[in-house]
Coordinates of C-alpha atoms in Angstrom, one line a residue:
M1 CA 0.2 0.0 0.3
P2 CA 1.0 3.5 -0.9
A3 CA 2.2 5.7 2.5
S4 CA 0.4 7.7 3.4
P5 CA 0.7 12.2 2.8
S6 CA 1.6 12.5 6.5
T7 CA 3.8 8.6 7.1
A8 CA 5.5 10.1 3.6
R9 CA 5.5 13.7 5.3
A10 CA 7.8 11.9 8.4
I11 CA 10.2 9.2 6.1
N12 CA 11.0 12.5 3.5
D13 CA 12.0 14.9 7.1
R14 CA 14.0 12.3 8.8
L15 CA 15.6 10.8 5.6
A16 CA 16.8 14.9 5.6
L17 CA 18.2 14.1 9.4
R18 CA 20.1 11.3 9.0
L19 CA 21.5 13.0 5.7
L20 CA 22.5 15.9 7.2
Q21 CA 23.8 14.3 10.2
Q22 CA 26.3 12.8 7.9
E23 CA 26.7 14.9 5.1
G24 CA 26.9 18.5 7.1
P25 CA 25.0 20.7 6.7
L26 CA 24.0 21.2 3.1
T27 CA 22.1 23.2 0.9
A28 CA 17.8 22.4 -0.9
G29 CA 20.0 21.7 -4.1
Q30 CA 22.1 19.1 -2.7
L31 CA 19.1 16.9 -0.5
K32 CA 17.3 17.3 -3.4
Q33 CA 20.4 15.7 -5.8
L34 CA 21.0 12.7 -2.1
T35 CA 17.2 12.5 -1.9
G36 CA 16.2 11.9 -5.5
L37 CA 12.8 14.9 -3.7
S38 CA 11.8 17.0 -6.2
R39 CA 12.7 20.5 -5.3
P40 CA 8.9 21.3 -4.3
T41 CA 9.2 18.5 -1.8
V42 CA 12.4 19.6 -0.3
S43 CA 11.7 23.0 -0.1
D44 CA 8.3 22.1 2.5
L45 CA 10.6 19.6 4.5
V46 CA 13.1 21.7 4.6
E47 CA 10.5 24.7 5.7
R48 CA 8.8 22.2 7.9
L49 CA 12.3 21.5 9.9
T50 CA 13.4 24.7 9.9
V51 CA 9.6 25.7 12.1
S52 CA 10.5 23.0 14.2
G53 CA 13.5 23.8 15.1
L54 CA 15.7 21.0 14.1
I55 CA 17.3 22.0 11.8
R56 CA 19.6 26.2 10.9
V57 CA 20.5 28.5 7.8
V58 CA 24.3 27.8 9.5
G59 CA 26.3 29.5 5.7
E60 CA 26.1 30.0 3.1
S61 CA 27.0 27.7 -0.3
G62 CA 30.2 29.4 -2.0
E63 CA 31.6 32.8 -1.7
Q64 CA 29.7 33.9 -5.5
R65 CA 26.6 32.8 -4.6
R66 CA 23.7 34.7 -2.7
G67 CA 19.7 34.0 -2.0
P68 CA 18.0 31.3 -0.7
N69 CA 19.3 28.8 -2.9
A70 CA 23.4 29.2 -1.8
R71 CA 21.7 28.9 3.0
L72 CA 23.6 25.9 4.0
Y73 CA 21.1 24.1 6.2
G74 CA 22.5 22.1 9.6
I75 CA 20.9 20.0 12.7
A76 CA 19.9 22.8 15.6
A77 CA 23.1 20.9 17.5
D78 CA 22.1 22.5 20.8
R79 CA 18.7 21.9 20.4
A80 CA 19.7 19.7 23.4
H81 CA 22.7 18.1 25.1
L82 CA 23.7 14.9 26.6
A83 CA 26.4 13.2 28.8
A84 CA 27.5 9.7 28.4
L85 CA 29.6 8.5 31.7
D86 CA 32.5 5.4 31.6
V87 CA 31.9 4.7 35.1
R88 CA 34.9 1.8 36.2
T89 CA 35.6 -0.2 39.2
G90 CA 37.4 2.6 40.9
G91 CA 35.8 6.2 39.4
V92 CA 33.9 7.7 36.4
L93 CA 34.3 9.5 33.0
V94 CA 31.6 11.5 32.1
L95 CA 31.4 14.0 29.1
V96 CA 28.7 16.2 27.3
S97 CA 28.1 16.8 23.6
D98 CA 25.7 18.6 22.0
L99 CA 22.8 16.8 19.3
V100 CA 25.0 15.1 17.1
G101 CA 28.1 15.0 19.3
R102 CA 30.4 17.1 19.4
V103 CA 32.1 16.6 22.6
L104 CA 32.3 20.3 25.3
A105 CA 33.5 18.3 27.9
E106 CA 34.8 16.3 29.7
V107 CA 35.2 15.6 33.6
A108 CA 37.5 12.7 35.4
V109 CA 36.9 11.6 38.5
P110 CA 37.9 8.7 41.0
I111 CA 35.8 7.3 43.9
D112 CA 36.6 5.8 46.5
A113 CA 33.8 3.1 47.7
G114 CA 35.3 2.8 51.6
G115 CA 33.0 5.7 52.5
G116 CA 29.5 4.4 51.3
T117 CA 26.8 3.6 47.9
G118 CA 25.4 7.1 48.9
P119 CA 28.7 9.1 49.0
A120 CA 30.2 7.1 45.5
V121 CA 26.6 8.1 44.2
E122 CA 27.1 11.7 44.9
Q123 CA 30.5 12.1 44.3
A124 CA 29.2 11.0 40.3
V125 CA 26.3 12.6 39.8
A126 CA 28.9 15.9 41.5
A127 CA 30.8 15.0 38.5
V128 CA 28.5 14.4 35.6
E129 CA 26.8 18.2 36.9
E130 CA 30.1 19.7 36.7
A131 CA 30.9 19.0 33.0
A132 CA 27.3 19.9 32.3
R133 CA 27.1 23.0 33.7
T134 CA 31.2 24.0 31.9
A135 CA 29.3 22.9 28.5
G136 CA 27.4 25.3 29.3
P137 CA 24.7 26.9 31.5
D138 CA 21.7 25.3 29.8
A139 CA 23.2 22.5 29.7
W140 CA 22.5 20.9 33.1
A141 CA 18.8 21.2 33.7
G142 CA 18.6 20.6 29.5
L143 CA 20.7 17.4 29.7
H144 CA 18.1 15.7 26.9
T145 CA 20.1 11.3 27.0
V146 CA 22.1 10.0 29.2
G147 CA 24.0 6.8 28.3
I148 CA 25.9 5.2 30.5
G149 CA 28.5 2.0 30.3
A150 CA 29.4 -0.1 32.5
P151 CA 30.7 -4.1 33.8
G152 CA 28.4 -6.4 34.9
L153 CA 26.0 -8.2 33.5
V154 CA 22.2 -5.2 32.7
D155 CA 19.3 -7.6 32.2
P156 CA 17.7 -7.6 28.7
A157 CA 14.0 -7.7 30.5
T158 CA 14.6 -4.0 32.6
G159 CA 16.9 -2.4 31.4
D160 CA 18.5 -2.3 34.9
L161 CA 22.0 -3.1 35.2
R162 CA 22.5 -6.6 38.1
D163 CA 23.8 -7.5 40.7
S164 CA 27.0 -8.2 40.2
S165 CA 30.0 -9.7 43.2
G166 CA 33.1 -7.5 42.9
L167 CA 31.4 -4.8 41.1
P168 CA 30.4 -1.7 43.9
A169 CA 27.5 -1.2 45.1
W170 CA 27.4 1.5 43.6
H171 CA 27.4 1.5 39.9
R172 CA 23.4 -0.5 41.3
S173 CA 22.2 3.2 42.6
L174 CA 24.0 5.3 40.3
V175 CA 21.0 5.2 37.5
A176 CA 18.9 5.3 39.4
A177 CA 20.1 9.2 41.6
L178 CA 20.6 10.2 37.5
Q179 CA 17.1 9.8 36.8
R180 CA 16.0 11.3 40.3
H181 CA 18.5 15.0 40.3
L182 CA 17.6 14.7 35.5
P183 CA 13.8 13.6 35.8
K184 CA 13.3 14.9 32.2
A185 CA 16.0 13.3 30.5
R186 CA 16.0 9.5 29.5
V187 CA 18.9 7.6 31.0
T188 CA 20.1 3.9 30.4
V189 CA 22.9 1.8 30.9
E190 CA 24.3 -1.1 29.0
N191 CA 27.3 -3.0 29.3
E192 CA 30.2 -1.6 28.3
T193 CA 32.1 -3.9 26.5
N194 CA 29.3 -4.4 24.2
L195 CA 29.2 -0.6 24.1
A196 CA 33.1 -0.2 23.4
A197 CA 31.9 -3.0 19.8
L198 CA 29.0 -0.9 18.9
A199 CA 31.9 2.0 18.9
E200 CA 34.2 0.6 17.4
Q201 CA 32.3 -0.9 14.9
R202 CA 30.9 2.4 14.2
E203 CA 33.9 4.5 14.6
G204 CA 37.2 2.0 15.0
A205 CA 38.5 -2.0 13.6
A206 CA 35.5 -2.5 12.9
R207 CA 33.2 -1.1 10.2
D208 CA 33.5 -3.1 7.5
R209 CA 31.6 -6.4 8.7
D210 CA 28.1 -6.6 10.2
T211 CA 29.8 -10.0 11.8
F212 CA 32.8 -10.3 14.3
V213 CA 33.6 -10.3 17.5
L214 CA 35.0 -7.4 20.1
L215 CA 37.9 -9.6 22.6
W216 CA 37.6 -7.7 25.4
L217 CA 41.3 -6.5 26.6
G218 CA 42.0 -4.1 29.5
H219 CA 41.6 -4.8 33.5
G220 CA 39.4 -8.2 33.5
V221 CA 38.7 -9.6 29.5
G222 CA 35.9 -10.4 28.2
A223 CA 34.0 -10.7 25.0
A224 CA 30.8 -8.5 22.9
V225 CA 29.5 -10.7 19.9
V226 CA 27.2 -8.6 17.4
L227 CA 25.6 -10.9 14.8
D228 CA 24.1 -10.0 10.8
G229 CA 24.4 -6.1 12.1
R230 CA 23.2 -7.5 16.1
L231 CA 24.4 -7.1 19.0
R232 CA 23.6 -10.0 21.0
R233 CA 23.1 -10.0 24.8
G234 CA 21.9 -13.2 26.0
A235 CA 19.3 -14.5 27.7
S236 CA 20.4 -13.0 31.0
G237 CA 22.6 -9.9 29.8
G238 CA 25.8 -12.8 29.8
T239 CA 26.5 -13.3 25.9
G240 CA 30.5 -13.1 26.7
E241 CA 31.7 -13.8 30.0
I242 CA 34.7 -14.7 28.8
G243 CA 35.7 -14.7 31.9
F244 CA 34.8 -17.4 33.7
L245 CA 35.5 -19.8 30.0
P246 CA 37.2 -22.8 31.4
V247 CA 40.2 -23.2 29.3
P248 CA 43.3 -25.0 29.8
G249 CA 46.5 -23.8 31.7
T250 CA 44.7 -22.1 34.0
G251 CA 45.5 -24.8 36.7
S252 CA 41.8 -24.3 38.2
L253 CA 38.2 -23.9 37.3
P254 CA 35.6 -20.9 37.8
S255 CA 33.5 -20.9 39.7
A256 CA 30.2 -19.2 39.7
T257 CA 31.7 -15.9 41.6
D258 CA 34.8 -16.6 40.8
C259 CA 36.1 -16.0 37.3
D260 CA 39.9 -16.0 38.2
G261 CA 39.8 -19.8 37.3
G262 CA 38.6 -19.5 33.7
F263 CA 40.2 -17.6 31.1
H264 CA 40.7 -14.2 32.8
A265 CA 43.3 -15.9 34.7
L266 CA 45.2 -16.5 31.1
A267 CA 44.5 -13.2 29.7
G268 CA 43.3 -10.3 32.7
A269 CA 46.0 -7.3 33.7
A270 CA 47.4 -9.5 36.5
A271 CA 47.7 -12.1 34.9
I272 CA 49.5 -10.3 31.9
G273 CA 51.4 -8.6 35.2
A274 CA 52.9 -11.6 36.0
L275 CA 53.1 -13.1 32.4
A276 CA 56.2 -10.6 32.4
R277 CA 58.1 -11.0 35.7
E278 CA 58.4 -14.7 34.3
H279 CA 59.8 -13.0 30.9
G280 CA 62.1 -10.8 32.7
L281 CA 60.0 -7.5 31.8
P282 CA 59.2 -4.5 34.4
A283 CA 55.6 -4.2 35.7
E284 CA 53.7 -2.8 38.3
V285 CA 51.6 -4.6 41.3
P286 CA 49.0 -4.3 41.6
L287 CA 48.0 -3.7 37.2
D288 CA 44.5 -2.2 36.0
G289 CA 44.2 -2.8 32.0
P290 CA 46.2 1.0 31.4
G291 CA 49.3 -0.7 32.9
A292 CA 49.0 -4.0 32.0
A293 CA 48.7 -2.2 27.2
R294 CA 52.3 0.8 28.9
L295 CA 54.1 -2.9 29.5
V296 CA 52.5 -4.5 25.9
A297 CA 53.9 -1.0 24.6
R298 CA 57.0 -1.7 25.5
A299 CA 58.1 -5.2 24.1
V300 CA 55.7 -3.6 21.2
A301 CA 58.7 -1.5 21.4
A302 CA 61.1 -3.3 22.3
G303 CA 61.4 -6.0 19.7
N304 CA 64.4 -8.5 21.9
E305 CA 64.9 -11.6 23.3
A306 CA 62.7 -11.5 26.2
A307 CA 60.4 -8.8 24.6
T308 CA 59.1 -11.3 21.0
R309 CA 59.7 -14.5 23.8
F310 CA 56.2 -12.9 26.7
L311 CA 54.6 -11.5 23.1
D312 CA 54.0 -15.3 22.2
T313 CA 53.4 -16.6 25.1
L314 CA 50.2 -14.1 25.8
A315 CA 49.5 -14.5 22.2
D316 CA 49.1 -18.3 23.1
R317 CA 47.3 -17.7 25.9
L318 CA 44.9 -14.9 23.9
A319 CA 44.6 -17.7 20.9
I320 CA 42.7 -20.3 23.2
G321 CA 39.8 -17.9 24.0
T322 CA 39.4 -16.8 20.6
A323 CA 39.0 -21.0 19.5
A324 CA 36.2 -21.9 21.8
V325 CA 34.1 -18.1 20.8
T326 CA 35.3 -18.9 16.9
A327 CA 34.3 -22.0 17.1
V328 CA 30.9 -22.1 18.9
L329 CA 30.1 -18.8 16.8
D330 CA 32.2 -18.9 13.3
P331 CA 32.7 -14.6 13.2
G332 CA 35.0 -14.4 10.8
C333 CA 36.3 -11.4 13.1
V334 CA 37.8 -11.1 15.9
V335 CA 38.8 -7.5 17.4
L336 CA 41.1 -6.9 20.4
G337 CA 39.7 -4.1 22.2
G338 CA 40.9 -2.5 24.9
E339 CA 43.8 -0.7 25.8
V340 CA 45.9 -4.4 25.5
G341 CA 44.0 -4.4 22.3
Q342 CA 45.4 -1.9 21.3
A343 CA 48.7 -1.6 23.3
G344 CA 49.7 -5.1 20.9
G345 CA 48.9 -3.5 17.8
E346 CA 49.3 -5.6 14.9
P347 CA 51.9 -7.5 16.2
L348 CA 49.6 -9.3 18.6
A349 CA 47.1 -9.4 16.3
A350 CA 49.2 -11.3 13.3
R351 CA 50.5 -13.6 16.1
V352 CA 46.8 -14.4 17.4
A353 CA 45.7 -15.1 13.4
A354 CA 48.7 -17.3 13.1
R355 CA 48.0 -19.6 16.3
L356 CA 43.8 -19.4 15.8
K357 CA 44.9 -20.8 12.4
R358 CA 46.7 -23.4 13.5
L359 CA 43.9 -24.2 15.9
S360 CA 40.7 -23.1 14.3
P361 CA 39.5 -24.4 11.1
L362 CA 37.6 -21.3 10.5
P363 CA 38.8 -18.6 8.3
T364 CA 39.0 -16.1 11.6
E365 CA 40.7 -12.6 10.9
V366 CA 42.1 -11.6 13.9
R367 CA 42.2 -7.0 14.0
A368 CA 43.8 -5.0 16.4
G369 CA 41.2 -2.0 17.9
T370 CA 42.0 1.8 17.5
L371 CA 39.9 3.0 20.3
G372 CA 41.5 1.3 23.0
G373 CA 40.5 2.2 26.6
T374 CA 38.1 5.1 25.2
A375 CA 36.1 2.4 23.3
V376 CA 33.6 2.4 26.1
L377 CA 32.8 6.0 26.4
R378 CA 32.3 6.8 22.0
G379 CA 29.9 3.5 22.4
A380 CA 27.7 5.8 25.0
L381 CA 28.6 8.4 23.4
L382 CA 26.7 6.9 20.1
T383 CA 24.3 5.0 21.9
A384 CA 22.6 8.0 23.3
R385 CA 23.6 10.3 20.1
D386 CA 21.0 7.9 18.4
R387 CA 18.2 7.3 21.5
A388 CA 18.0 11.2 21.4
Q389 CA 18.1 11.7 17.7
D390 CA 15.1 9.0 17.7
D391 CA 13.3 10.7 20.0
L392 CA 13.8 14.5 18.6
F393 CA 13.8 13.5 14.9
A394 CA 10.5 12.3 15.5
P395 CA 7.0 13.0 13.5

């Protein structure tokens, strides 16, 4: 059935807004060319979107052109403000952007959970408020969408962060606290590794893939699964909890409450530090994700015998977990993400690929992530931007 006039207008408006999002400011003539719509239809939608406050004239095209046909139209970026959070065990990273995702302010705050859940949550909320007020006088009250990336499982039915052993209690309380302080905003939470995969697919190493697995290598290990363009979360939100994967070489087995006997024991930051010391390389104690990344980066740059043996052994370990994922999912591509994956770069990815080829009959490309530890925050921002635009661009 042909679309009704109102439906057709809504489709045309969304198409024009998406083009302005992707291409930047355009003239009415350029919109006509890119959409294939008639000149009167484009004129109508430009007027409609201008009156609604979604687009505005932002300049002219070319110094020699004047008049209506030369006007450049762009999305009214200040129509809404967005916040993105990367919630970690020891702190929170916050950025605030406009509607098109241009970053206006960033704040990083360490949080000591030893003082209790209430004070920790207050610190995190204060960090969001500080970033918003830095972005603009009206940004805090006018936050439209807040996207949060956090470790742990997100319940697919409710969208809530589930209680997970080993994670600070203030993580679960933060969403409700932000919603109380920002009653008009939409506050959502997503698993950090899933957000990293979204960012690598949209802006990083997996831009040409609609099926792949992101192997997160940082303080801990995790995985995100994207199949046929869709992020897969599983029945309980636990898809990708690869740290609990039983693997050879750990000396024990994981339990429901402890992943130390699983793949985490081979590829987590502490395990990487211990491996480095076994090969005579200096390593910080205790070692977090950025510290493990610095260690791996130094080994790649050194290229000496001890560093080479360390990288070879690390690749042996990573190939074990990668082979298990490949055997079950056959993704065709695995991205080594997180701080450690980015630090290892192509030298580490090539080593893992060579070992995986010996372990699995399934052809699988192994790539180094390009966004590293920033991927979670970028993924949270992309998610917030998409949700805000879906709301504001609706007819």
